[in-house]
């Protein structure tokens, strides 16, 4: 499970996959509450962990990453 504040790809992956909690930046009280909530909810932690693992295996496995790198290199070479 992940607790994060921020934007960008990491935030999209985590929030889009159901692998964690998004909290507002610079809010220690909200962070503490999120940590306590997860500490008190083993089933929720397990669900977040399973969702995160599934997302990483699907989106960032060797074949997928190699295909994306190859496509980027082909675009660059075509310029």
PDB file of C-alpha atoms in Angstrom:
ATOM      1  CA  UNK A   1       0.000   0.000   0.000  1.00  0.00           C
ATOM      2  CA  UNK A   2       1.087   3.548  -0.724  1.00  0.00           C
ATOM      3  CA  UNK A   3       0.244   6.850   0.914  1.00  0.00           C
ATOM      4  CA  UNK A   4       1.325   9.746  -1.269  1.00  0.00           C
ATOM      5  CA  UNK A   5       0.893  13.402  -1.970  1.00  0.00           C
ATOM      6  CA  UNK A   6       1.746  14.746  -5.335  1.00  0.00           C
ATOM      7  CA  UNK A   7       0.930  14.603  -8.969  1.00  0.00           C
ATOM      8  CA  UNK A   8       2.285  13.105 -12.141  1.00  0.00           C
ATOM      9  CA  UNK A   9       2.704   9.554 -13.303  1.00  0.00           C
ATOM     10  CA  UNK A  10       3.226   8.060  -9.856  1.00  0.00           C
ATOM     11  CA  UNK A  11       0.005   9.619  -8.603  1.00  0.00           C
ATOM     12  CA  UNK A  12      -1.871   8.401 -11.685  1.00  0.00           C
ATOM     13  CA  UNK A  13      -0.584   4.863 -11.261  1.00  0.00           C
ATOM     14  CA  UNK A  14      -1.341   4.671  -7.553  1.00  0.00           C
ATOM     15  CA  UNK A  15      -4.717   6.380  -7.538  1.00  0.00           C
ATOM     16  CA  UNK A  16      -5.827   4.845 -10.824  1.00  0.00           C
ATOM     17  CA  UNK A  17      -5.008   1.329  -9.680  1.00  0.00           C
ATOM     18  CA  UNK A  18      -6.531   1.513  -6.237  1.00  0.00           C
ATOM     19  CA  UNK A  19      -3.139   0.783  -4.685  1.00  0.00           C
ATOM     20  CA  UNK A  20      -3.058   3.549  -2.137  1.00  0.00           C
ATOM     21  CA  UNK A  21      -4.272   6.781  -0.651  1.00  0.00           C
ATOM     22  CA  UNK A  22      -3.774  10.284  -2.001  1.00  0.00           C
ATOM     23  CA  UNK A  23      -3.432  12.985   0.619  1.00  0.00           C
ATOM     24  CA  UNK A  24      -2.909  16.729   0.324  1.00  0.00           C
ATOM     25  CA  UNK A  25       0.715  17.888   0.478  1.00  0.00           C
ATOM     26  CA  UNK A  26       2.116  19.373   3.695  1.00  0.00           C
ATOM     27  CA  UNK A  27      -0.681  18.124   5.940  1.00  0.00           C
ATOM     28  CA  UNK A  28       0.883  16.076   8.706  1.00  0.00           C
ATOM     29  CA  UNK A  29      -2.464  15.488  10.411  1.00  0.00           C
ATOM     30  CA  UNK A  30      -3.985  13.913   7.323  1.00  0.00           C
ATOM     31  CA  UNK A  31      -0.845  11.817   6.819  1.00  0.00           C
ATOM     32  CA  UNK A  32      -0.972  10.577  10.414  1.00  0.00           C
ATOM     33  CA  UNK A  33      -4.660   9.712  10.058  1.00  0.00           C
ATOM     34  CA  UNK A  34      -4.011   7.831   6.789  1.00  0.00           C
ATOM     35  CA  UNK A  35      -1.199   5.841   8.394  1.00  0.00           C
ATOM     36  CA  UNK A  36      -3.392   5.001  11.394  1.00  0.00           C
ATOM     37  CA  UNK A  37      -6.305   4.036   9.144  1.00  0.00           C
ATOM     38  CA  UNK A  38      -4.108   1.587   7.227  1.00  0.00           C
ATOM     39  CA  UNK A  39      -2.527   0.285  10.416  1.00  0.00           C
ATOM     40  CA  UNK A  40      -6.012  -0.558  11.670  1.00  0.00           C
ATOM     41  CA  UNK A  41      -7.212  -2.187   8.437  1.00  0.00           C
ATOM     42  CA  UNK A  42      -5.195  -5.264   7.401  1.00  0.00           C
ATOM     43  CA  UNK A  43      -7.739  -6.209   4.737  1.00  0.00           C
ATOM     44  CA  UNK A  44      -7.460  -2.773   3.152  1.00  0.00           C
ATOM     45  CA  UNK A  45      -3.656  -2.948   3.214  1.00  0.00           C
ATOM     46  CA  UNK A  46      -3.790  -6.343   1.526  1.00  0.00           C
ATOM     47  CA  UNK A  47      -6.191  -5.057  -1.133  1.00  0.00           C
ATOM     48  CA  UNK A  48      -3.974  -2.033  -1.830  1.00  0.00           C
ATOM     49  CA  UNK A  49      -0.915  -4.278  -2.037  1.00  0.00           C
ATOM     50  CA  UNK A  50      -2.596  -6.704  -4.431  1.00  0.00           C
ATOM     51  CA  UNK A  51      -3.857  -3.873  -6.631  1.00  0.00           C
ATOM     52  CA  UNK A  52      -0.417  -2.288  -6.743  1.00  0.00           C
ATOM     53  CA  UNK A  53       1.314  -5.534  -7.626  1.00  0.00           C
ATOM     54  CA  UNK A  54      -1.183  -6.283 -10.349  1.00  0.00           C
ATOM     55  CA  UNK A  55      -0.775  -2.814 -11.850  1.00  0.00           C
ATOM     56  CA  UNK A  56       3.017  -2.947 -11.816  1.00  0.00           C
ATOM     57  CA  UNK A  57       3.096  -6.400 -13.384  1.00  0.00           C
ATOM     58  CA  UNK A  58       0.689  -5.307 -16.118  1.00  0.00           C
ATOM     59  CA  UNK A  59       2.130  -1.872 -16.909  1.00  0.00           C
ATOM     60  CA  UNK A  60       5.811  -2.205 -16.187  1.00  0.00           C
ATOM     61  CA  UNK A  61       6.809  -5.748 -17.087  1.00  0.00           C
ATOM     62  CA  UNK A  62       9.854  -6.317 -19.315  1.00  0.00           C
ATOM     63  CA  UNK A  63       7.889  -6.857 -22.515  1.00  0.00           C
ATOM     64  CA  UNK A  64       5.757  -3.741 -22.065  1.00  0.00           C
ATOM     65  CA  UNK A  65       8.705  -1.534 -21.144  1.00  0.00           C
ATOM     66  CA  UNK A  66      10.826  -2.920 -24.003  1.00  0.00           C
ATOM     67  CA  UNK A  67       8.021  -2.213 -26.466  1.00  0.00           C
ATOM     68  CA  UNK A  68       7.687   1.376 -25.213  1.00  0.00           C
ATOM     69  CA  UNK A  69      11.442   1.949 -25.388  1.00  0.00           C
ATOM     70  CA  UNK A  70      11.598   0.491 -28.891  1.00  0.00           C
ATOM     71  CA  UNK A  71       8.748   2.720 -30.049  1.00  0.00           C
ATOM     72  CA  UNK A  72      10.465   5.782 -28.589  1.00  0.00           C
ATOM     73  CA  UNK A  73      13.755   4.882 -30.273  1.00  0.00           C
ATOM     74  CA  UNK A  74      11.999   4.318 -33.599  1.00  0.00           C
ATOM     75  CA  UNK A  75      10.317   7.728 -33.377  1.00  0.00           C
ATOM     76  CA  UNK A  76      13.637   9.355 -32.532  1.00  0.00           C
ATOM     77  CA  UNK A  77      15.401   7.591 -35.415  1.00  0.00           C
ATOM     78  CA  UNK A  78      12.718   8.710 -37.853  1.00  0.00           C
ATOM     79  CA  UNK A  79      13.414  12.393 -37.179  1.00  0.00           C
TER      80      UNK A  79
END
